[in-house]
PDB file of C-alpha atoms and ligand atoms in Angstrom:
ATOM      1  CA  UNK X   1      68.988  -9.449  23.393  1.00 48.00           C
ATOM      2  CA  UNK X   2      71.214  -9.990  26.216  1.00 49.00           C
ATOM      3  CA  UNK X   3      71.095  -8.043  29.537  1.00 51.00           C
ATOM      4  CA  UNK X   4      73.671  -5.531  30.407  1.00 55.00           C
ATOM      5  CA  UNK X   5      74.697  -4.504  26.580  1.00 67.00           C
ATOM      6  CA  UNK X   6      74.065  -1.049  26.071  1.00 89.00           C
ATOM      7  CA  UNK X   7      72.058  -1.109  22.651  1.00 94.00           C
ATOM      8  CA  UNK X   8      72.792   1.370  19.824  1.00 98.00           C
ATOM      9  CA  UNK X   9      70.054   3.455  18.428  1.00 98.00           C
ATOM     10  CA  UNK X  10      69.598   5.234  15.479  1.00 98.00           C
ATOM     11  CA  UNK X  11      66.559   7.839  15.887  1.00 98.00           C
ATOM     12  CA  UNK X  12      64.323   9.033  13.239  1.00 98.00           C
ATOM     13  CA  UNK X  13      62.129  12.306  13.795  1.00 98.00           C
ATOM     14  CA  UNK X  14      60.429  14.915  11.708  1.00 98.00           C
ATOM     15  CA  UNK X  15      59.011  17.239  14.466  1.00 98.00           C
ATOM     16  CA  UNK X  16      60.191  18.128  17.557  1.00 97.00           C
ATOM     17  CA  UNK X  17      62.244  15.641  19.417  1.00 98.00           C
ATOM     18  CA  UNK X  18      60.560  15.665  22.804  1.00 98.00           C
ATOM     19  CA  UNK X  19      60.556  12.147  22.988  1.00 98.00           C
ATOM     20  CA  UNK X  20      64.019  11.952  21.694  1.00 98.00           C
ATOM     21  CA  UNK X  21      64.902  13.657  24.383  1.00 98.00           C
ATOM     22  CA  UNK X  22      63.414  12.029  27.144  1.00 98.00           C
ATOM     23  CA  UNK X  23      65.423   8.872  25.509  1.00 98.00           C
ATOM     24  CA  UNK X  24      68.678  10.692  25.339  1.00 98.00           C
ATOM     25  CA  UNK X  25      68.313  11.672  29.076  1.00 98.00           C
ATOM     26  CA  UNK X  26      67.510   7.890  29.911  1.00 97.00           C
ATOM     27  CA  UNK X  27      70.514   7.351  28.226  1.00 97.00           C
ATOM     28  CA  UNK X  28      72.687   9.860  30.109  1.00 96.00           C
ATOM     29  CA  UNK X  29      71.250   9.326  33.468  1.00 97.00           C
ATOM     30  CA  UNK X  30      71.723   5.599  32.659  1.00 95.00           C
ATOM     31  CA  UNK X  31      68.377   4.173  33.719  1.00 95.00           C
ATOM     32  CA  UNK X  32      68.393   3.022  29.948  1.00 96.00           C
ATOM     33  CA  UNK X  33      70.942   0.853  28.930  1.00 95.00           C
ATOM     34  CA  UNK X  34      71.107   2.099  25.415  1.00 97.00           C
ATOM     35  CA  UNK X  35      73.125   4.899  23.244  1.00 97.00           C
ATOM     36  CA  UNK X  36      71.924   7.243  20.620  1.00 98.00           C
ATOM     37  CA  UNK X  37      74.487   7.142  17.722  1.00 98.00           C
ATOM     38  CA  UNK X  38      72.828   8.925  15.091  1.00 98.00           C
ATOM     39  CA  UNK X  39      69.768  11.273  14.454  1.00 98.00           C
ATOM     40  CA  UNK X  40      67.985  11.696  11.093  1.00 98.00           C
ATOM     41  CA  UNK X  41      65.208  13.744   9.764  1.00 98.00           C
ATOM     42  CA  UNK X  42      63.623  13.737   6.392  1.00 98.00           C
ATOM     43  CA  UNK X  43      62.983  17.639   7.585  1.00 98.00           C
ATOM     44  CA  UNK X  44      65.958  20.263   7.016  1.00 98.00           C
ATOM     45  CA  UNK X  45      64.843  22.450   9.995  1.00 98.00           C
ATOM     46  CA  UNK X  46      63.565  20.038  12.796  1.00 98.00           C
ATOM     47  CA  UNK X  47      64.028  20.904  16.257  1.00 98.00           C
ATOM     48  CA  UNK X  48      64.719  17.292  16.618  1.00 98.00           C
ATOM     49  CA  UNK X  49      68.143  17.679  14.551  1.00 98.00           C
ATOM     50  CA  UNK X  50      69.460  20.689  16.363  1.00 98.00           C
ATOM     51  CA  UNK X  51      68.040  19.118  20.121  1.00 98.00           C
ATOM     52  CA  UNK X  52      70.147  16.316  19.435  1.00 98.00           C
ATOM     53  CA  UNK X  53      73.406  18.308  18.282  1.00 98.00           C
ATOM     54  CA  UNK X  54      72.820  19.928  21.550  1.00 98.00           C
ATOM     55  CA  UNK X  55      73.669  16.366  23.384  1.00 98.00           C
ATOM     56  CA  UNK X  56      76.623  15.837  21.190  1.00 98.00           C
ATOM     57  CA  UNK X  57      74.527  13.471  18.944  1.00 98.00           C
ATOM     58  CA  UNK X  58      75.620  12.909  15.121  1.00 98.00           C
ATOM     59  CA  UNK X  59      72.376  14.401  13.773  1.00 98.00           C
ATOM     60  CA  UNK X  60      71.796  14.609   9.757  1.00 98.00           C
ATOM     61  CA  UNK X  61      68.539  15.555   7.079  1.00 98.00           C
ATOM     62  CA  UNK X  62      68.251  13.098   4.539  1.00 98.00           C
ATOM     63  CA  UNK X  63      66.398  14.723   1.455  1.00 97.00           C
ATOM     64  CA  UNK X  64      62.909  12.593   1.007  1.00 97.00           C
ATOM     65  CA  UNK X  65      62.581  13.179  -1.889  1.00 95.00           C
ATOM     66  CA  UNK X  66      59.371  13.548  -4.106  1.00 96.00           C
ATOM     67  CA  UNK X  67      56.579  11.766  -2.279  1.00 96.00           C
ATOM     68  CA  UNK X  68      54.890  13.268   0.530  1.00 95.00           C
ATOM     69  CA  UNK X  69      53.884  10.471   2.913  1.00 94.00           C
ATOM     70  CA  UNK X  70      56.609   8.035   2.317  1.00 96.00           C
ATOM     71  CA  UNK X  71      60.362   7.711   0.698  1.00 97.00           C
ATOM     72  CA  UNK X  72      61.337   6.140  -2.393  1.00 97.00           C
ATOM     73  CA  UNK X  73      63.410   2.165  -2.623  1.00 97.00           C
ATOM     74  CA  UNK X  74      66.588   4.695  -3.430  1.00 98.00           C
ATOM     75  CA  UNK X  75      65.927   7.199  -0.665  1.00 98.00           C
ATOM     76  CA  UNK X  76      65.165   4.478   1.993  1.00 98.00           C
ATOM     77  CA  UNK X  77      68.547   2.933   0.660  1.00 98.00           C
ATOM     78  CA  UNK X  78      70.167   6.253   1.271  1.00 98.00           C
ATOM     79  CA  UNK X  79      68.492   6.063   5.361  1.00 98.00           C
ATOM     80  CA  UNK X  80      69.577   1.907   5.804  1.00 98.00           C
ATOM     81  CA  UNK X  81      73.019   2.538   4.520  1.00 98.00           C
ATOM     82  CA  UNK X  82      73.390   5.864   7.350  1.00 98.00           C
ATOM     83  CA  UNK X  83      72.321   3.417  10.072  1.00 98.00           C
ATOM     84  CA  UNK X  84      74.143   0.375   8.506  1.00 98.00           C
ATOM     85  CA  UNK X  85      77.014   2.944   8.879  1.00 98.00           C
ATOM     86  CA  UNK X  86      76.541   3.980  12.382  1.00 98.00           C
ATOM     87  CA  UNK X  87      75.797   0.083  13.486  1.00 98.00           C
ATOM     88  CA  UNK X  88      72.351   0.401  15.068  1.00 98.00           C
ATOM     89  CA  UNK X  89      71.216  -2.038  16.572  1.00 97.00           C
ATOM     90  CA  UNK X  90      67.614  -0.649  16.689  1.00 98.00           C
ATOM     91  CA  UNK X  91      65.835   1.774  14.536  1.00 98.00           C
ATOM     92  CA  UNK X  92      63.859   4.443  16.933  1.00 98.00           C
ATOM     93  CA  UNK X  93      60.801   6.279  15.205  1.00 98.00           C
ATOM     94  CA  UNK X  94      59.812   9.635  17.191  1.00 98.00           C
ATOM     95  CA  UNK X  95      57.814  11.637  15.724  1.00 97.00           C
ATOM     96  CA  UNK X  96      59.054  10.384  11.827  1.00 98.00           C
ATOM     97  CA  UNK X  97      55.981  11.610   9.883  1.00 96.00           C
ATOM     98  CA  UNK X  98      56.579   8.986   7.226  1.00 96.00           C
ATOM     99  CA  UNK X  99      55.548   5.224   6.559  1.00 96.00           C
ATOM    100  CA  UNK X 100      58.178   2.861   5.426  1.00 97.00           C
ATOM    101  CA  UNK X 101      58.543   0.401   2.913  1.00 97.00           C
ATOM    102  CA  UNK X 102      59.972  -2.591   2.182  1.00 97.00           C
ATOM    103  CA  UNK X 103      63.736  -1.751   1.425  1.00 98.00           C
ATOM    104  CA  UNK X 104      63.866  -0.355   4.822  1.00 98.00           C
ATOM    105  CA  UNK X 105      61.797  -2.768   6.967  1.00 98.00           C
ATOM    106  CA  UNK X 106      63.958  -5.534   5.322  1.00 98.00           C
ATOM    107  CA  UNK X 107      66.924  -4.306   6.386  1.00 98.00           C
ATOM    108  CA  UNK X 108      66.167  -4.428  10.084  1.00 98.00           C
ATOM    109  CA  UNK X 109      63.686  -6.989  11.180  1.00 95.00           C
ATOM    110  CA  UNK X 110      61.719  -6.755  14.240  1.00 95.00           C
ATOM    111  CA  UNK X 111      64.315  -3.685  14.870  1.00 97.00           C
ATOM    112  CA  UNK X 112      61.906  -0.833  13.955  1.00 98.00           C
ATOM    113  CA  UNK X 113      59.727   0.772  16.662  1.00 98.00           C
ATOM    114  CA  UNK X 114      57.706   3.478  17.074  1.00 98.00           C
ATOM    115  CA  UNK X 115      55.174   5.473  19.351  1.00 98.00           C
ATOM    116  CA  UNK X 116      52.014   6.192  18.634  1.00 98.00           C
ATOM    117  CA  UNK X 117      49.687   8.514  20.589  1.00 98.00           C
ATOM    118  CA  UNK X 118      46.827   6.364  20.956  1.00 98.00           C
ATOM    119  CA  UNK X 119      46.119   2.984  22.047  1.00 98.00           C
ATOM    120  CA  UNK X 120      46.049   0.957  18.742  1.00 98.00           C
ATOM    121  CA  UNK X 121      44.690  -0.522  17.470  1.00 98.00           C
ATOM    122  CA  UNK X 122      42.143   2.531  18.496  1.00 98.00           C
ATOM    123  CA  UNK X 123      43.006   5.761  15.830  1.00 98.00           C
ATOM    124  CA  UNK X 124      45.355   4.917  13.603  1.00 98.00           C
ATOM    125  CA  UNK X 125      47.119   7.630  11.678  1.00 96.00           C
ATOM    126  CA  UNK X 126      46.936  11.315  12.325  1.00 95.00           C
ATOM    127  CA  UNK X 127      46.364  13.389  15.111  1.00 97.00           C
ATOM    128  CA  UNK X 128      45.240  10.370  17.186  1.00 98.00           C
ATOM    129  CA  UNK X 129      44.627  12.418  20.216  1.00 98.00           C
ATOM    130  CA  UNK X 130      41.736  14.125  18.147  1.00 98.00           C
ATOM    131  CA  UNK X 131      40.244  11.582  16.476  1.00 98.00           C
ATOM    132  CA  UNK X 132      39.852  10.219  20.424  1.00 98.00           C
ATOM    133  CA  UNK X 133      38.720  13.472  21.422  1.00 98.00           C
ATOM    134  CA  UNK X 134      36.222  13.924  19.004  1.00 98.00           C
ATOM    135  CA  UNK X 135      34.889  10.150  19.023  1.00 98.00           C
ATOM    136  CA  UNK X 136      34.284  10.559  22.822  1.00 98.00           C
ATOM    137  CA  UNK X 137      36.678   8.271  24.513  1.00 98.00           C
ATOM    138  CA  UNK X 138      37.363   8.055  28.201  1.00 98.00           C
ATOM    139  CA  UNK X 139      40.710   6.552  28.157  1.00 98.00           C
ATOM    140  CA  UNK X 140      43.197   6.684  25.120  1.00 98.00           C
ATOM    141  CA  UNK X 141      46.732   6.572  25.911  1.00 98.00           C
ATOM    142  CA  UNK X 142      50.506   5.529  23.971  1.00 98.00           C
ATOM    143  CA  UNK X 143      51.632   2.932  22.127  1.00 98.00           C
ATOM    144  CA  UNK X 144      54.397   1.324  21.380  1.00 98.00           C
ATOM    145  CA  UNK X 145      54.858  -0.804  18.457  1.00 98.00           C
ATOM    146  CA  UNK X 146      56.907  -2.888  16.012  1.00 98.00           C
ATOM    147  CA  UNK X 147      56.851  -1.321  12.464  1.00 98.00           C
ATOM    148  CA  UNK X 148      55.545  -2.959   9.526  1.00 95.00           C
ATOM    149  CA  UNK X 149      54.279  -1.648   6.222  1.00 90.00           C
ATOM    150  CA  UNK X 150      50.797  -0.828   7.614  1.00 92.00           C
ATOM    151  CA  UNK X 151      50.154   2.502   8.905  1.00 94.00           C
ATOM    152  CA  UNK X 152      50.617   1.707  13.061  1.00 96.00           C
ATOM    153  CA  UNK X 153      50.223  -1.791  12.551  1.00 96.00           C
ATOM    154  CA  UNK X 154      52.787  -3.763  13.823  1.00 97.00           C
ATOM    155  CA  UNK X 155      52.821  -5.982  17.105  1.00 98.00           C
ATOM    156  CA  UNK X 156      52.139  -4.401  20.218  1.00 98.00           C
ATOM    157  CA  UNK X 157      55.438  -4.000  22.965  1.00 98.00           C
ATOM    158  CA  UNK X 158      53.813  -1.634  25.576  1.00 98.00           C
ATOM    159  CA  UNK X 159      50.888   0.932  26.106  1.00 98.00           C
ATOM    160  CA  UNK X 160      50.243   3.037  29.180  1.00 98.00           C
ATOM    161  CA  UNK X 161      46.753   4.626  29.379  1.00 98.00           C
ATOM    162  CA  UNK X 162      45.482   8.062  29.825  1.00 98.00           C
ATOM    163  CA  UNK X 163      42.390   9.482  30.982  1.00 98.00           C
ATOM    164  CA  UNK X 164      40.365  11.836  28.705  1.00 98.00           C
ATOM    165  CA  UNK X 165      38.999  14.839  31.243  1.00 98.00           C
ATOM    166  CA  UNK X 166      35.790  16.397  30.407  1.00 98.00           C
ATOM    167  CA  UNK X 167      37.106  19.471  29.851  1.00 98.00           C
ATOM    168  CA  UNK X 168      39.933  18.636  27.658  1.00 98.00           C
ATOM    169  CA  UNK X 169      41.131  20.160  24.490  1.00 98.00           C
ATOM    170  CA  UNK X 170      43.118  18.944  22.031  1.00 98.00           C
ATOM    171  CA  UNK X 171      46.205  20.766  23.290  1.00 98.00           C
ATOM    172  CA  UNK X 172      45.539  19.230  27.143  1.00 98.00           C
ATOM    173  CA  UNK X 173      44.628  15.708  25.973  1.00 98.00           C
ATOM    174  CA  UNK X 174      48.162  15.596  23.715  1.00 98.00           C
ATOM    175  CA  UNK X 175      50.103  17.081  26.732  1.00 98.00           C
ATOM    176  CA  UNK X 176      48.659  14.352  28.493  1.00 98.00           C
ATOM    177  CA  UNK X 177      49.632  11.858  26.260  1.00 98.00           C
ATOM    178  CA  UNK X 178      52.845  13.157  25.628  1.00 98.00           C
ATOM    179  CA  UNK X 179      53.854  13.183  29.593  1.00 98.00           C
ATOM    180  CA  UNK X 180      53.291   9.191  28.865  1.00 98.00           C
ATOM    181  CA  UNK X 181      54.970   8.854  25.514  1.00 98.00           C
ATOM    182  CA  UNK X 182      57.856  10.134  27.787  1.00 98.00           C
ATOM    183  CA  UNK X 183      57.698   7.237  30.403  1.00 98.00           C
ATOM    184  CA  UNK X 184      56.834   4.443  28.270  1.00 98.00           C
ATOM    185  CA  UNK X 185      59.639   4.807  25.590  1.00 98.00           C
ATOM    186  CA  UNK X 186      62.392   4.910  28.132  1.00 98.00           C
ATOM    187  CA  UNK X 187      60.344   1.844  29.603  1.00 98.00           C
ATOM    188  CA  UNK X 188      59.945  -0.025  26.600  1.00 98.00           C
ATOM    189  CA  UNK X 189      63.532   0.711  25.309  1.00 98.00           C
ATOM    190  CA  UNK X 190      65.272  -0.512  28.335  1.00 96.00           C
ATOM    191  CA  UNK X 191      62.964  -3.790  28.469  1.00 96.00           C
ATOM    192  CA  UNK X 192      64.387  -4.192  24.628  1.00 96.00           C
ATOM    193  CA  UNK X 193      67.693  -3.896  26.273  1.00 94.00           C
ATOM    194  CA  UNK X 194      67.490  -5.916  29.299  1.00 93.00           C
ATOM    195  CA  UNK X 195      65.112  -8.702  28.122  1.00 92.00           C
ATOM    196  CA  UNK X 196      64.464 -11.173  25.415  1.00 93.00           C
ATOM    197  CA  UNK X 197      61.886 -10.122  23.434  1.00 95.00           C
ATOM    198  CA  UNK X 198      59.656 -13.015  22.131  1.00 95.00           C
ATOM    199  CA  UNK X 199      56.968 -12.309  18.987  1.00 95.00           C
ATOM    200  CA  UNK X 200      54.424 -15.130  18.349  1.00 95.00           C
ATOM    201  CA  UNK X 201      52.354 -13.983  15.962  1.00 95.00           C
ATOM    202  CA  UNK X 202      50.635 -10.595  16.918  1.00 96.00           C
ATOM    203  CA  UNK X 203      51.990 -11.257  20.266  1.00 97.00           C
ATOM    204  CA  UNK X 204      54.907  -9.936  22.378  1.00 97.00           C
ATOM    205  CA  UNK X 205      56.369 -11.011  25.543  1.00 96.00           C
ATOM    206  CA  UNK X 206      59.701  -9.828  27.161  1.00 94.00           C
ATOM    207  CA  UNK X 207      61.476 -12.793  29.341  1.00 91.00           C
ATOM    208  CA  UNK X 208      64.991 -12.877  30.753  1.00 77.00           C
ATOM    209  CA  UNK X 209      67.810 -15.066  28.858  1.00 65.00           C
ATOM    210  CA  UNK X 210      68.044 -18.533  30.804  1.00 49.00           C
TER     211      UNK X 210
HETATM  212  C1  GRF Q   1      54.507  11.990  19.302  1.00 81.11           C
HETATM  213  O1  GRF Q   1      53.286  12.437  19.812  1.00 81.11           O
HETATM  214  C2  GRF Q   1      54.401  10.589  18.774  1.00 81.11           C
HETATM  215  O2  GRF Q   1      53.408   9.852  19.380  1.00 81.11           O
HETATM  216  C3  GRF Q   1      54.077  10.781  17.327  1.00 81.11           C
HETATM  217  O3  GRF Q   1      54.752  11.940  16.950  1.00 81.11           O
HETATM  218  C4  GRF Q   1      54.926  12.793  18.073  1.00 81.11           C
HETATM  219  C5  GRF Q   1      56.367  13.208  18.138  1.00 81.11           C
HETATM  220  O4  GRF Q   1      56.583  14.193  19.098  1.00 81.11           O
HETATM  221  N1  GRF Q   1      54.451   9.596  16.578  1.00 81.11           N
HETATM  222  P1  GRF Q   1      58.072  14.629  19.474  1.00 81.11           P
HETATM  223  O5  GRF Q   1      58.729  15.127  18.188  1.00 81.11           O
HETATM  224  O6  GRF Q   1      58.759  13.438  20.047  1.00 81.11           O
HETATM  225  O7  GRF Q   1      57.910  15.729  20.460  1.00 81.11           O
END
C-alpha cells in the first residue's frame, strides 16, 4: 500500500469499542493515516455502535442471525456488501465475537485483521488473558493478526508483550493487556498504511515502496 494515502476502514465490534476508540483518536489526531467509514456490530446494544456515533461515525447492527459463534454465507453477504458499499479498504476486527467464513474472507484478501489478547499462537480463543493466568505465564501480551478461517490463526503483523505480576487478577492482567491492545493497533494500522506489507508464507514483513 502506498505511503501517504489515508486508508479506509470498516470496523467490526461486538463489545465495547475501547480499541475502536483508541483507532478513531489515531485517526483524528492524525498519527494514523487512516479513516473509519463505517462501524458494524452483530450486537443491537454495543457500546461500540453508540461510541462511534459519538465521533460522527456511520455505525449500524447487522442481525446475525441463527448461529451463535459465527454468521451464515447470506448474513456474511449482507456484512461484505455494507463494506463493499462504504469502500473499505481494510476490514478492522475489535472485539467482533464471531469467526468468519469463507464468503467474507473471500471478499477481502489479506484485508481482515484482528487483535487478540494473547501472544498467539499461545491461548487461542476465549478469555486469553485467563487461560494465561491460570496456566502460569510470565509474559503474555497482544496480537495482531491476519484473519483466516481458523480461530486466531492467521499470519502474525505485530505483538507487544506484557508482564504477568504475581499478584494479578484477571481484571489487572486484561487492563494490562488492554493498555497494549491500545498502542499496538494504532501501530500496526499505520504501518499497513505507510508500508508495503509483504506475506511469505506464515511470514510478514512491512518494507517501504521503492
Ligand atoms: C479486546 O480485548 C480484543 O483483544 C478482543 O476483544 C476485546 C475487545 O475489547 N478481541 P474492546 O471492545 O475493544 O474494548
Amino acid at each position: 500500500m502506498r505511503s501517504d494515502r489515508r486508508i479506509r476502514m470498516g470496523i467490526l465490534g461486538s463489545g465495547k469499542g475501547s480499541n475502536m476508540e483508541s483507532i478513531v483518536e489515531g485517526c483524528s489526531a492524525g498519527s494514523i493515516p487512516a479513516e473509519p467509514v463505517i462501524v458494524l456490530s452483530d450486537v443491537a446494544d454495543a457500546p461500540i455502535l453508540e461510541r462511534a456515533r459519538s465521533y460522527g461515525i456511520r455505525a449500524e447492527y447487522i442481525e446475525p442471525g441463527e448461529f451463535r459463534t459465527k454468521l451464515s454465507p447470506e448474513i456474511e453477504g449482507t456484512y461484505v456488501e455494507a463494506l463493499k458499499n462504504a469502500q473499505v479498504d481494510y476490514v478492522v476486527l475489535a472485539g467482533f465475537m464471531r469467526v468468519l467464513k469463507n464468503v467474507f474472507i473471500s471478499a477481502f484478501p489479506q484485508r481482515i485483521i484482528n487483535i487478540h489478547p494473547s501472544l498467539l499462537p499461545a491461548f487461542p480463543g476465549l478469555a486469553a488473558w485467563k487461560q494465561a493466568l491460570d496456566y502460569g505465564v510470565k509474559y503474555t501480551g497482544c496480537t495482531v493478526h491476519f484473519v483466516d478461517e481458523g480461530v486466531d490463526s492467521g499470519p502474525i503483523l505485530g505483538q507487544e508483550v506484557v508482564p504477568v505480576m504475581p499478584d494479578d487478577t484477571h481484571e489487572t492482567l486484561h487492563g494490562r493487556i488492554q493498555a497494549a491492545e491500545h498502542r499496538l493497533y494504532p501501530a500496526v494500522i499505520t504501518a499497513l498504511a505507510r508500508k508495503k506489507v509483504v506475506v511469505e508464507g506464515r511470514r510478514v514483513r512491512f518494507s517501504y515502496d521503492a
